[in-house]
Amino acid sequence: MKPRVVVAMSGGVDSSVTAALLVERGYEVIGVTMQIWDPGVTEVAGEHVGCCSLAAVEDARRVAHRLGIPYYVLNFREIFEDKVVNYFCAEYLRGRTPNPCIACNRYIKFESLLNKARALGASYIATGHYARIIYDDERGRYLLKRAADTRKDQTYVLYNMTQEQLAHTLMPLGDYTKEQVRQMAAERGLPVAEKAESQEICFIPDNDYHNFLKERAETQIKPGPFLDLQGNVIGQHRGIPFYTIGQRRGLGIAAGQRLYVVDIDPERNAVILGPEEAILGDELVAEDNNFILIEKLTAPMEVSAQIRYNSRPAPAVIIPRDDGRVLVRFTNPQRAITPGQSVVYYQNDYVVGGGVITTKGKKN
């Protein structure tokens, strides 16, 4: 029998096949669903939405029964509220655009769940992420590599993983395509083989984050001015949390040209609008950086930098700053560099590291 491993089971096909593969490989598998939100509000019209809905828990339980492994539901609601939901709201109120999935992976899955698993005597946790973890003897480091299925690759949301976390995490789906995973689920008779994927933010089941913010922070959201690039007032906005860099639709501004959100200024409670060329930038500064391929950035390094989950990496140079932040200079201008989002650095298929975008700009 191989070591004990706790598998994070969401009730979906990916985590279910992860558990099945590890059972077949001889691990002592324990299935766990992390209860991170009120299951009563993660159902919409009776359909599964959130990863901790009642339907999701039941699906995970059925899979665990099929595989003959113990299964538990663990309560992580308090830390999720603190580290993910409160952060989500605070970033929007600061005029930034958060990424709650990155925060969840950082603080819930690979910190809180791993700590809980180790307390249960497990050597590893395992997830259904499409990514590959390898150990490089030459570097003496664990590395994070893109998945074989580039369409499903999830390394962008995993860049915060530490060497300790990588050493105690298994991601067996990294070598397979999504189609292969569904086929493996069907071959093993798993009841979730054809289950649809959930795309929404798990704690906002109707995908209407505007209403969610109104309910949580209505007194802090105030209308203010739309400004043009010269500082002239050209209209009124509904509140800065409802806008993001690069946005064009829903502005309610009649102008002779298409206008985009160029910047958000929380100090003036202002949203700055301008033409499309104004949302292009060729450098940014990133804070709260974590590195995987290297221990520390000590000199300029050529990378490919990805500024949002669904964007393509672009050639860039990352340069260490004296204040611990990283300056990222792109070869070509990038569209809608957005403070609050993460920038992840790659070399070939390997994650060099990443950080949170704090400022954007142009070289000239």
mmCIF file of C-alpha atoms in Angstrom:
data_model
loop_
_atom_site.group_PDB
_atom_site.id
_atom_site.type_symbol
_atom_site.label_atom_id
_atom_site.label_comp_id
_atom_site.label_asym_id
_atom_site.label_seq_id
_atom_site.Cartn_x
_atom_site.Cartn_y
_atom_site.Cartn_z
ATOM 1 C CA MET A 1 0.000 0.000 0.000
ATOM 2 C CA LYS A 2 1.300 3.411 -1.000
ATOM 3 C CA PRO A 3 0.947 6.440 1.322
ATOM 4 C CA ARG A 4 -2.358 7.938 2.419
ATOM 5 C CA VAL A 5 -3.695 10.728 0.226
ATOM 6 C CA VAL A 6 -6.651 13.063 0.760
ATOM 7 C CA VAL A 7 -8.447 13.822 -2.515
ATOM 8 C CA ALA A 8 -10.377 17.091 -2.777
ATOM 9 C CA MET A 9 -13.645 15.907 -4.343
ATOM 10 C CA SER A 10 -15.979 18.540 -5.807
ATOM 11 C CA GLY A 11 -18.488 16.088 -7.225
ATOM 12 C CA GLY A 12 -17.213 16.724 -10.753
ATOM 13 C CA VAL A 13 -15.626 14.366 -13.245
ATOM 14 C CA ASP A 14 -12.059 15.621 -12.785
ATOM 15 C CA SER A 15 -11.734 15.083 -9.047
ATOM 16 C CA SER A 16 -13.669 11.803 -9.319
ATOM 17 C CA VAL A 17 -11.227 10.378 -11.875
ATOM 18 C CA THR A 18 -8.340 11.681 -9.755
ATOM 19 C CA ALA A 19 -9.601 9.572 -6.836
ATOM 20 C CA ALA A 20 -10.148 6.535 -9.075
ATOM 21 C CA LEU A 21 -6.639 6.691 -10.558
ATOM 22 C CA LEU A 22 -5.007 6.953 -7.146
ATOM 23 C CA VAL A 23 -6.995 3.982 -5.830
ATOM 24 C CA GLU A 24 -5.818 1.954 -8.823
ATOM 25 C CA ARG A 25 -2.228 3.032 -8.220
ATOM 26 C CA GLY A 26 -2.353 1.611 -4.706
ATOM 27 C CA TYR A 27 -2.714 4.719 -2.556
ATOM 28 C CA GLU A 28 -4.810 4.734 0.601
ATOM 29 C CA VAL A 29 -7.382 7.257 -0.597
ATOM 30 C CA ILE A 30 -9.694 9.401 1.523
ATOM 31 C CA GLY A 31 -12.273 11.553 -0.255
ATOM 32 C CA VAL A 32 -13.043 14.993 1.133
ATOM 33 C CA THR A 33 -15.410 17.762 0.068
ATOM 34 C CA MET A 34 -14.578 21.174 1.438
ATOM 35 C CA GLN A 35 -17.730 22.933 2.599
ATOM 36 C CA ILE A 36 -16.802 26.528 1.845
ATOM 37 C CA TRP A 37 -20.194 28.159 1.361
ATOM 38 C CA ASP A 38 -23.818 27.756 2.398
ATOM 39 C CA PRO A 39 -25.050 24.795 0.310
ATOM 40 C CA GLY A 40 -28.569 26.195 0.445
ATOM 41 C CA VAL A 41 -27.601 29.109 -1.838
ATOM 42 C CA THR A 42 -25.502 27.197 -4.363
ATOM 43 C CA GLU A 43 -28.469 25.639 -6.137
ATOM 44 C CA VAL A 44 -30.218 27.491 -8.933
ATOM 45 C CA ALA A 45 -33.457 26.043 -10.292
ATOM 46 C CA GLY A 46 -32.496 22.710 -8.753
ATOM 47 C CA GLU A 47 -29.326 22.382 -10.823
ATOM 48 C CA HIS A 48 -25.803 21.912 -9.503
ATOM 49 C CA VAL A 49 -23.815 25.115 -9.595
ATOM 50 C CA GLY A 50 -21.361 25.514 -6.749
ATOM 51 C CA CYS A 51 -18.643 23.037 -5.898
ATOM 52 C CA CYS A 52 -20.058 22.614 -2.387
ATOM 53 C CA SER A 53 -23.773 22.495 -3.204
ATOM 54 C CA LEU A 54 -25.929 19.692 -1.821
ATOM 55 C CA ALA A 55 -25.941 18.073 -5.255
ATOM 56 C CA ALA A 56 -22.147 18.243 -5.460
ATOM 57 C CA VAL A 57 -21.737 16.623 -2.050
ATOM 58 C CA GLU A 58 -24.123 13.835 -3.022
ATOM 59 C CA ASP A 59 -22.288 13.243 -6.308
ATOM 60 C CA ALA A 60 -18.942 13.066 -4.516
ATOM 61 C CA ARG A 61 -20.389 10.680 -1.944
ATOM 62 C CA ARG A 62 -21.725 8.396 -4.691
ATOM 63 C CA VAL A 63 -18.332 8.292 -6.387
ATOM 64 C CA ALA A 64 -16.547 7.535 -3.107
ATOM 65 C CA HIS A 65 -19.000 4.697 -2.465
ATOM 66 C CA ARG A 66 -18.387 3.348 -5.948
ATOM 67 C CA LEU A 67 -14.627 3.411 -5.328
ATOM 68 C CA GLY A 68 -14.935 1.948 -1.827
ATOM 69 C CA ILE A 69 -13.119 4.794 -0.104
ATOM 70 C CA PRO A 70 -14.022 6.735 3.060
ATOM 71 C CA TYR A 71 -15.598 10.129 2.447
ATOM 72 C CA TYR A 72 -15.989 13.208 4.636
ATOM 73 C CA VAL A 73 -17.307 16.760 4.369
ATOM 74 C CA LEU A 74 -15.048 19.266 6.131
ATOM 75 C CA ASN A 75 -16.101 22.764 7.152
ATOM 76 C CA PHE A 76 -13.864 25.510 5.765
ATOM 77 C CA ARG A 77 -16.551 28.185 5.624
ATOM 78 C CA GLU A 78 -14.998 30.603 8.134
ATOM 79 C CA ILE A 79 -11.566 30.753 6.490
ATOM 80 C CA PHE A 80 -13.139 30.887 3.024
ATOM 81 C CA GLU A 81 -15.213 33.885 4.092
ATOM 82 C CA ASP A 82 -12.106 35.608 5.413
ATOM 83 C CA LYS A 83 -9.538 34.776 2.742
ATOM 84 C CA VAL A 84 -11.669 34.631 -0.394
ATOM 85 C CA VAL A 85 -15.021 36.403 -0.049
ATOM 86 C CA ASN A 86 -13.821 39.370 2.013
ATOM 87 C CA TYR A 87 -10.802 39.742 -0.272
ATOM 88 C CA PHE A 88 -13.095 39.583 -3.328
ATOM 89 C CA CYS A 89 -15.240 42.458 -2.053
ATOM 90 C CA ALA A 90 -12.324 44.542 -0.753
ATOM 91 C CA GLU A 91 -10.466 44.398 -4.077
ATOM 92 C CA TYR A 92 -13.473 45.658 -6.037
ATOM 93 C CA LEU A 93 -13.934 48.479 -3.528
ATOM 94 C CA ARG A 94 -10.271 49.407 -4.116
ATOM 95 C CA GLY A 95 -10.908 49.711 -7.837
ATOM 96 C CA ARG A 96 -9.126 46.438 -8.598
ATOM 97 C CA THR A 97 -10.355 43.218 -10.229
ATOM 98 C CA PRO A 98 -9.776 40.156 -8.008
ATOM 99 C CA ASN A 99 -9.262 36.501 -8.898
ATOM 100 C CA PRO A 100 -11.046 34.453 -6.220
ATOM 101 C CA CYS A 101 -9.937 31.080 -7.661
ATOM 102 C CA ILE A 102 -6.288 31.987 -7.112
ATOM 103 C CA ALA A 103 -7.042 33.057 -3.526
ATOM 104 C CA CYS A 104 -8.970 29.829 -2.904
ATOM 105 C CA ASN A 105 -6.138 27.671 -4.203
ATOM 106 C CA ARG A 106 -3.587 29.599 -2.165
ATOM 107 C CA TYR A 107 -5.316 29.715 1.191
ATOM 108 C CA ILE A 108 -7.930 26.954 1.166
ATOM 109 C CA LYS A 109 -6.777 24.006 -0.952
ATOM 110 C CA PHE A 110 -3.014 24.121 -0.665
ATOM 111 C CA GLU A 111 -2.746 25.600 2.802
ATOM 112 C CA SER A 112 -5.764 24.760 4.972
ATOM 113 C CA LEU A 113 -6.671 21.429 3.332
ATOM 114 C CA LEU A 114 -3.042 20.311 3.180
ATOM 115 C CA ASN A 115 -2.605 21.126 6.874
ATOM 116 C CA LYS A 116 -5.764 19.169 7.675
ATOM 117 C CA ALA A 117 -4.620 16.225 5.565
ATOM 118 C CA ARG A 118 -1.245 16.094 7.282
ATOM 119 C CA ALA A 119 -3.039 16.123 10.640
ATOM 120 C CA LEU A 120 -5.007 13.087 9.422
ATOM 121 C CA GLY A 121 -1.769 11.245 8.741
ATOM 122 C CA ALA A 122 -1.835 11.754 4.973
ATOM 123 C CA SER A 123 1.371 12.265 3.030
ATOM 124 C CA TYR A 124 -0.374 14.031 0.158
ATOM 125 C CA ILE A 125 -3.410 15.884 -1.012
ATOM 126 C CA ALA A 126 -4.601 15.409 -4.589
ATOM 127 C CA THR A 127 -6.720 17.603 -6.841
ATOM 128 C CA GLY A 128 -8.262 17.372 -10.284
ATOM 129 C CA HIS A 129 -6.252 20.274 -11.683
ATOM 130 C CA TYR A 130 -4.840 20.012 -15.173
ATOM 131 C CA ALA A 131 -1.166 20.624 -14.369
ATOM 132 C CA ARG A 132 1.969 18.578 -13.792
ATOM 133 C CA ILE A 133 4.271 18.547 -10.769
ATOM 134 C CA ILE A 134 7.767 17.144 -11.310
ATOM 135 C CA TYR A 135 10.971 17.059 -9.303
ATOM 136 C CA ASP A 136 14.074 18.387 -11.039
ATOM 137 C CA ASP A 137 17.215 16.713 -9.663
ATOM 138 C CA GLU A 138 19.506 19.254 -11.274
ATOM 139 C CA ARG A 139 17.757 22.228 -9.694
ATOM 140 C CA GLY A 140 16.836 20.393 -6.512
ATOM 141 C CA ARG A 141 13.344 21.869 -6.790
ATOM 142 C CA TYR A 142 9.793 20.825 -7.489
ATOM 143 C CA LEU A 143 8.542 22.400 -10.709
ATOM 144 C CA LEU A 144 5.084 23.184 -12.026
ATOM 145 C CA LYS A 145 4.582 22.316 -15.691
ATOM 146 C CA ARG A 146 1.718 22.992 -18.068
ATOM 147 C CA ALA A 147 -0.766 20.166 -18.628
ATOM 148 C CA ALA A 148 -0.639 17.949 -21.696
ATOM 149 C CA ASP A 149 -4.090 19.344 -22.595
ATOM 150 C CA THR A 150 -3.163 22.973 -23.261
ATOM 151 C CA ARG A 151 -6.833 23.929 -23.616
ATOM 152 C CA LYS A 152 -7.487 22.881 -20.013
ATOM 153 C CA ASP A 153 -4.151 23.905 -18.477
ATOM 154 C CA GLN A 154 -4.664 25.451 -15.016
ATOM 155 C CA THR A 155 -1.127 26.390 -14.024
ATOM 156 C CA TYR A 156 -2.093 30.088 -14.141
ATOM 157 C CA VAL A 157 -4.153 29.707 -10.949
ATOM 158 C CA LEU A 158 -1.490 27.608 -9.189
ATOM 159 C CA TYR A 159 1.549 29.899 -9.319
ATOM 160 C CA ASN A 160 1.432 30.586 -5.557
ATOM 161 C CA MET A 161 2.332 26.997 -4.639
ATOM 162 C CA THR A 162 5.397 26.648 -2.428
ATOM 163 C CA GLN A 163 8.053 23.941 -2.576
ATOM 164 C CA GLU A 164 6.523 22.320 0.519
ATOM 165 C CA GLN A 165 3.066 22.294 -1.045
ATOM 166 C CA LEU A 166 4.313 20.947 -4.384
ATOM 167 C CA ALA A 167 6.175 18.170 -2.556
ATOM 168 C CA HIS A 168 2.944 16.994 -0.922
ATOM 169 C CA THR A 169 0.469 17.424 -3.791
ATOM 170 C CA LEU A 170 -0.550 14.993 -6.539
ATOM 171 C CA MET A 171 -2.203 16.089 -9.802
ATOM 172 C CA PRO A 172 -2.638 12.915 -11.849
ATOM 173 C CA LEU A 173 -4.745 14.500 -14.611
ATOM 174 C CA GLY A 174 -1.881 16.586 -15.978
ATOM 175 C CA ASP A 175 -0.938 13.902 -18.507
ATOM 176 C CA TYR A 176 -4.454 13.473 -19.932
ATOM 177 C CA THR A 177 -6.906 15.402 -22.086
ATOM 178 C CA LYS A 178 -10.394 16.247 -20.875
ATOM 179 C CA GLU A 179 -11.821 13.767 -23.389
ATOM 180 C CA GLN A 180 -9.621 11.003 -21.987
ATOM 181 C CA VAL A 181 -10.704 11.864 -18.452
ATOM 182 C CA ARG A 182 -14.394 11.596 -19.385
ATOM 183 C CA GLN A 183 -13.697 8.294 -21.123
ATOM 184 C CA MET A 184 -11.901 6.973 -18.038
ATOM 185 C CA ALA A 185 -14.852 7.994 -15.883
ATOM 186 C CA ALA A 186 -17.280 6.159 -18.192
ATOM 187 C CA GLU A 187 -15.100 3.031 -18.302
ATOM 188 C CA ARG A 188 -15.067 2.925 -14.507
ATOM 189 C CA GLY A 189 -18.798 3.437 -14.230
ATOM 190 C CA LEU A 190 -18.502 6.716 -12.358
ATOM 191 C CA PRO A 191 -21.914 8.434 -12.180
ATOM 192 C CA VAL A 192 -20.457 11.858 -13.075
ATOM 193 C CA ALA A 193 -18.822 10.863 -16.396
ATOM 194 C CA GLU A 194 -21.017 13.215 -18.452
ATOM 195 C CA LYS A 195 -21.575 15.871 -15.820
ATOM 196 C CA ALA A 196 -21.325 19.429 -17.150
ATOM 197 C CA GLU A 197 -18.650 21.755 -15.817
ATOM 198 C CA SER A 198 -19.515 24.698 -13.617
ATOM 199 C CA GLN A 199 -18.159 28.007 -14.904
ATOM 200 C CA GLU A 200 -19.536 30.406 -12.302
ATOM 201 C CA ILE A 201 -17.848 31.739 -9.172
ATOM 202 C CA CYS A 202 -18.846 29.152 -6.595
ATOM 203 C CA PHE A 203 -20.216 31.635 -4.047
ATOM 204 C CA ILE A 204 -22.155 33.634 -6.668
ATOM 205 C CA PRO A 205 -24.411 30.964 -8.203
ATOM 206 C CA ASP A 206 -26.352 33.314 -10.473
ATOM 207 C CA ASN A 207 -23.055 34.805 -11.733
ATOM 208 C CA ASP A 208 -24.301 38.319 -10.874
ATOM 209 C CA TYR A 209 -21.431 39.724 -8.865
ATOM 210 C CA HIS A 210 -22.957 43.230 -8.976
ATOM 211 C CA ASN A 211 -25.882 42.116 -6.819
ATOM 212 C CA PHE A 212 -23.536 40.180 -4.553
ATOM 213 C CA LEU A 213 -21.441 43.310 -3.950
ATOM 214 C CA LYS A 214 -24.552 45.414 -3.364
ATOM 215 C CA GLU A 215 -25.740 42.986 -0.701
ATOM 216 C CA ARG A 216 -22.353 42.857 1.030
ATOM 217 C CA ALA A 217 -21.111 46.440 0.706
ATOM 218 C CA GLU A 218 -23.971 48.664 -0.425
ATOM 219 C CA THR A 219 -23.085 51.528 1.925
ATOM 220 C CA GLN A 220 -19.518 51.631 0.570
ATOM 221 C CA ILE A 221 -20.534 51.806 -3.096
ATOM 222 C CA LYS A 222 -21.224 55.351 -4.245
ATOM 223 C CA PRO A 223 -21.860 56.940 -7.667
ATOM 224 C CA GLY A 224 -19.139 59.193 -8.996
ATOM 225 C CA PRO A 225 -17.774 60.880 -12.116
ATOM 226 C CA PHE A 226 -16.724 59.418 -15.421
ATOM 227 C CA LEU A 227 -13.649 61.421 -16.473
ATOM 228 C CA ASP A 228 -11.997 61.678 -19.869
ATOM 229 C CA LEU A 229 -8.207 61.517 -20.225
ATOM 230 C CA GLN A 230 -7.979 65.285 -19.660
ATOM 231 C CA GLY A 231 -9.884 65.069 -16.375
ATOM 232 C CA ASN A 232 -13.169 66.481 -17.656
ATOM 233 C CA VAL A 233 -16.416 65.096 -16.211
ATOM 234 C CA ILE A 234 -18.335 63.355 -19.013
ATOM 235 C CA GLY A 235 -20.920 61.423 -17.044
ATOM 236 C CA GLN A 236 -21.802 59.576 -13.842
ATOM 237 C CA HIS A 237 -20.941 55.992 -12.934
ATOM 238 C CA ARG A 238 -22.856 53.687 -10.579
ATOM 239 C CA GLY A 239 -19.926 52.798 -8.326
ATOM 240 C CA ILE A 240 -16.330 51.786 -9.070
ATOM 241 C CA PRO A 241 -16.790 48.076 -8.158
ATOM 242 C CA PHE A 242 -19.012 47.687 -11.210
ATOM 243 C CA TYR A 243 -16.235 48.478 -13.720
ATOM 244 C CA THR A 244 -13.017 46.872 -14.861
ATOM 245 C CA ILE A 245 -10.130 47.918 -17.097
ATOM 246 C CA GLY A 246 -10.936 47.462 -20.785
ATOM 247 C CA GLN A 247 -14.726 47.411 -20.291
ATOM 248 C CA ARG A 248 -16.770 48.984 -23.095
ATOM 249 C CA ARG A 249 -20.317 47.718 -22.638
ATOM 250 C CA GLY A 250 -22.687 49.022 -19.995
ATOM 251 C CA LEU A 251 -21.067 52.446 -19.591
ATOM 252 C CA GLY A 252 -24.182 54.406 -20.591
ATOM 253 C CA ILE A 253 -22.121 57.156 -22.206
ATOM 254 C CA ALA A 254 -23.109 58.718 -25.515
ATOM 255 C CA ALA A 255 -19.948 59.828 -27.312
ATOM 256 C CA GLY A 256 -18.675 60.284 -30.821
ATOM 257 C CA GLN A 257 -16.285 57.363 -30.400
ATOM 258 C CA ARG A 258 -16.159 54.065 -28.564
ATOM 259 C CA LEU A 259 -14.995 54.582 -25.009
ATOM 260 C CA TYR A 260 -13.320 52.078 -22.730
ATOM 261 C CA VAL A 261 -12.466 51.996 -19.041
ATOM 262 C CA VAL A 262 -8.823 53.079 -18.997
ATOM 263 C CA ASP A 263 -8.286 53.446 -15.268
ATOM 264 C CA ILE A 264 -10.115 53.459 -11.936
ATOM 265 C CA ASP A 265 -9.214 56.009 -9.261
ATOM 266 C CA PRO A 266 -10.686 55.041 -5.870
ATOM 267 C CA GLU A 267 -9.314 58.169 -4.159
ATOM 268 C CA ARG A 268 -11.465 60.374 -6.393
ATOM 269 C CA ASN A 269 -14.150 57.705 -6.771
ATOM 270 C CA ALA A 270 -13.646 58.209 -10.507
ATOM 271 C CA VAL A 271 -13.689 55.974 -13.566
ATOM 272 C CA ILE A 272 -11.462 57.234 -16.390
ATOM 273 C CA LEU A 273 -12.588 56.588 -19.960
ATOM 274 C CA GLY A 274 -10.701 56.830 -23.224
ATOM 275 C CA PRO A 275 -10.274 55.383 -26.728
ATOM 276 C CA GLU A 276 -9.158 51.816 -27.343
ATOM 277 C CA GLU A 277 -5.498 52.733 -27.829
ATOM 278 C CA ALA A 278 -5.467 54.139 -24.288
ATOM 279 C CA ILE A 279 -6.010 50.682 -22.785
ATOM 280 C CA LEU A 280 -2.785 49.370 -24.313
ATOM 281 C CA GLY A 281 0.258 49.118 -22.075
ATOM 282 C CA ASP A 282 3.673 47.541 -22.394
ATOM 283 C CA GLU A 283 4.781 47.300 -18.787
ATOM 284 C CA LEU A 284 3.413 46.603 -15.328
ATOM 285 C CA VAL A 285 4.559 46.225 -11.754
ATOM 286 C CA ALA A 286 3.659 43.076 -9.814
ATOM 287 C CA GLU A 287 3.643 42.661 -6.035
ATOM 288 C CA ASP A 288 3.354 39.620 -3.740
ATOM 289 C CA ASN A 289 5.471 37.509 -6.097
ATOM 290 C CA ASN A 290 6.082 33.787 -5.654
ATOM 291 C CA PHE A 291 8.714 31.859 -7.599
ATOM 292 C CA ILE A 292 8.782 28.147 -8.406
ATOM 293 C CA LEU A 293 11.384 27.554 -11.134
ATOM 294 C CA ILE A 294 13.888 29.688 -9.225
ATOM 295 C CA GLU A 295 14.321 30.528 -5.570
ATOM 296 C CA LYS A 296 14.494 34.275 -6.130
ATOM 297 C CA LEU A 297 14.625 36.725 -9.025
ATOM 298 C CA THR A 298 18.027 38.420 -8.806
ATOM 299 C CA ALA A 299 18.547 39.598 -12.391
ATOM 300 C CA PRO A 300 16.444 40.366 -15.473
ATOM 301 C CA MET A 301 14.961 37.241 -17.035
ATOM 302 C CA GLU A 302 13.277 36.580 -20.362
ATOM 303 C CA VAL A 303 9.875 34.945 -19.965
ATOM 304 C CA SER A 304 6.441 34.671 -21.469
ATOM 305 C CA ALA A 305 4.004 36.581 -19.241
ATOM 306 C CA GLN A 306 0.277 35.861 -19.021
ATOM 307 C CA ILE A 307 -1.900 38.654 -17.598
ATOM 308 C CA ARG A 308 -5.236 36.832 -17.259
ATOM 309 C CA TYR A 309 -6.540 33.277 -17.174
ATOM 310 C CA ASN A 310 -7.767 33.148 -20.768
ATOM 311 C CA SER A 311 -5.047 35.259 -22.411
ATOM 312 C CA ARG A 312 -2.012 34.035 -24.288
ATOM 313 C CA PRO A 313 1.443 34.460 -22.773
ATOM 314 C CA ALA A 314 3.461 37.239 -24.406
ATOM 315 C CA PRO A 315 7.246 37.733 -24.614
ATOM 316 C CA ALA A 316 8.514 39.891 -21.763
ATOM 317 C CA VAL A 317 11.428 40.582 -19.455
ATOM 318 C CA ILE A 318 10.940 40.461 -15.687
ATOM 319 C CA ILE A 319 13.190 42.759 -13.670
ATOM 320 C CA PRO A 320 13.603 42.691 -9.867
ATOM 321 C CA ARG A 321 13.025 45.966 -8.019
ATOM 322 C CA ASP A 322 14.593 47.082 -4.754
ATOM 323 C CA ASP A 323 11.173 47.096 -3.044
ATOM 324 C CA GLY A 324 10.641 43.382 -3.751
ATOM 325 C CA ARG A 325 8.218 43.985 -6.596
ATOM 326 C CA VAL A 326 8.821 42.923 -10.171
ATOM 327 C CA LEU A 327 8.785 45.140 -13.263
ATOM 328 C CA VAL A 328 7.417 43.315 -16.316
ATOM 329 C CA ARG A 329 8.303 44.798 -19.717
ATOM 330 C CA PHE A 330 6.520 43.340 -22.727
ATOM 331 C CA THR A 331 7.968 43.175 -26.218
ATOM 332 C CA ASN A 332 4.601 44.248 -27.645
ATOM 333 C CA PRO A 333 1.779 46.297 -26.025
ATOM 334 C CA GLN A 334 -0.840 44.317 -24.125
ATOM 335 C CA ARG A 335 -4.551 45.046 -23.971
ATOM 336 C CA ALA A 336 -6.239 45.939 -20.679
ATOM 337 C CA ILE A 337 -3.544 45.203 -18.090
ATOM 338 C CA THR A 338 -5.711 45.047 -14.979
ATOM 339 C CA PRO A 339 -4.598 45.780 -11.383
ATOM 340 C CA GLY A 340 -5.727 43.027 -9.036
ATOM 341 C CA GLN A 341 -5.361 40.294 -11.640
ATOM 342 C CA SER A 342 -2.310 38.058 -11.602
ATOM 343 C CA VAL A 343 0.563 37.953 -14.053
ATOM 344 C CA VAL A 344 2.219 34.545 -14.369
ATOM 345 C CA TYR A 345 5.694 34.072 -15.820
ATOM 346 C CA TYR A 346 6.582 31.041 -17.963
ATOM 347 C CA GLN A 347 9.643 29.598 -19.628
ATOM 348 C CA ASN A 348 8.521 27.071 -22.199
ATOM 349 C CA ASP A 349 5.985 24.887 -20.310
ATOM 350 C CA TYR A 350 7.293 25.682 -16.836
ATOM 351 C CA VAL A 351 5.941 28.217 -14.372
ATOM 352 C CA VAL A 352 8.716 30.580 -13.311
ATOM 353 C CA GLY A 353 6.415 32.308 -10.836
ATOM 354 C CA GLY A 354 3.869 35.068 -10.668
ATOM 355 C CA GLY A 355 2.494 38.044 -8.802
ATOM 356 C CA VAL A 356 -0.436 40.434 -8.515
ATOM 357 C CA ILE A 357 -0.602 43.371 -10.921
ATOM 358 C CA THR A 358 -0.498 46.639 -8.992
ATOM 359 C CA THR A 359 0.232 49.285 -11.647
ATOM 360 C CA LYS A 360 0.359 49.416 -15.430
ATOM 361 C CA GLY A 361 2.029 51.829 -17.786
ATOM 362 C CA LYS A 362 3.884 52.556 -20.992
ATOM 363 C CA LYS A 363 7.628 52.696 -21.472
ATOM 364 C CA ASN A 364 7.415 55.998 -23.363
#
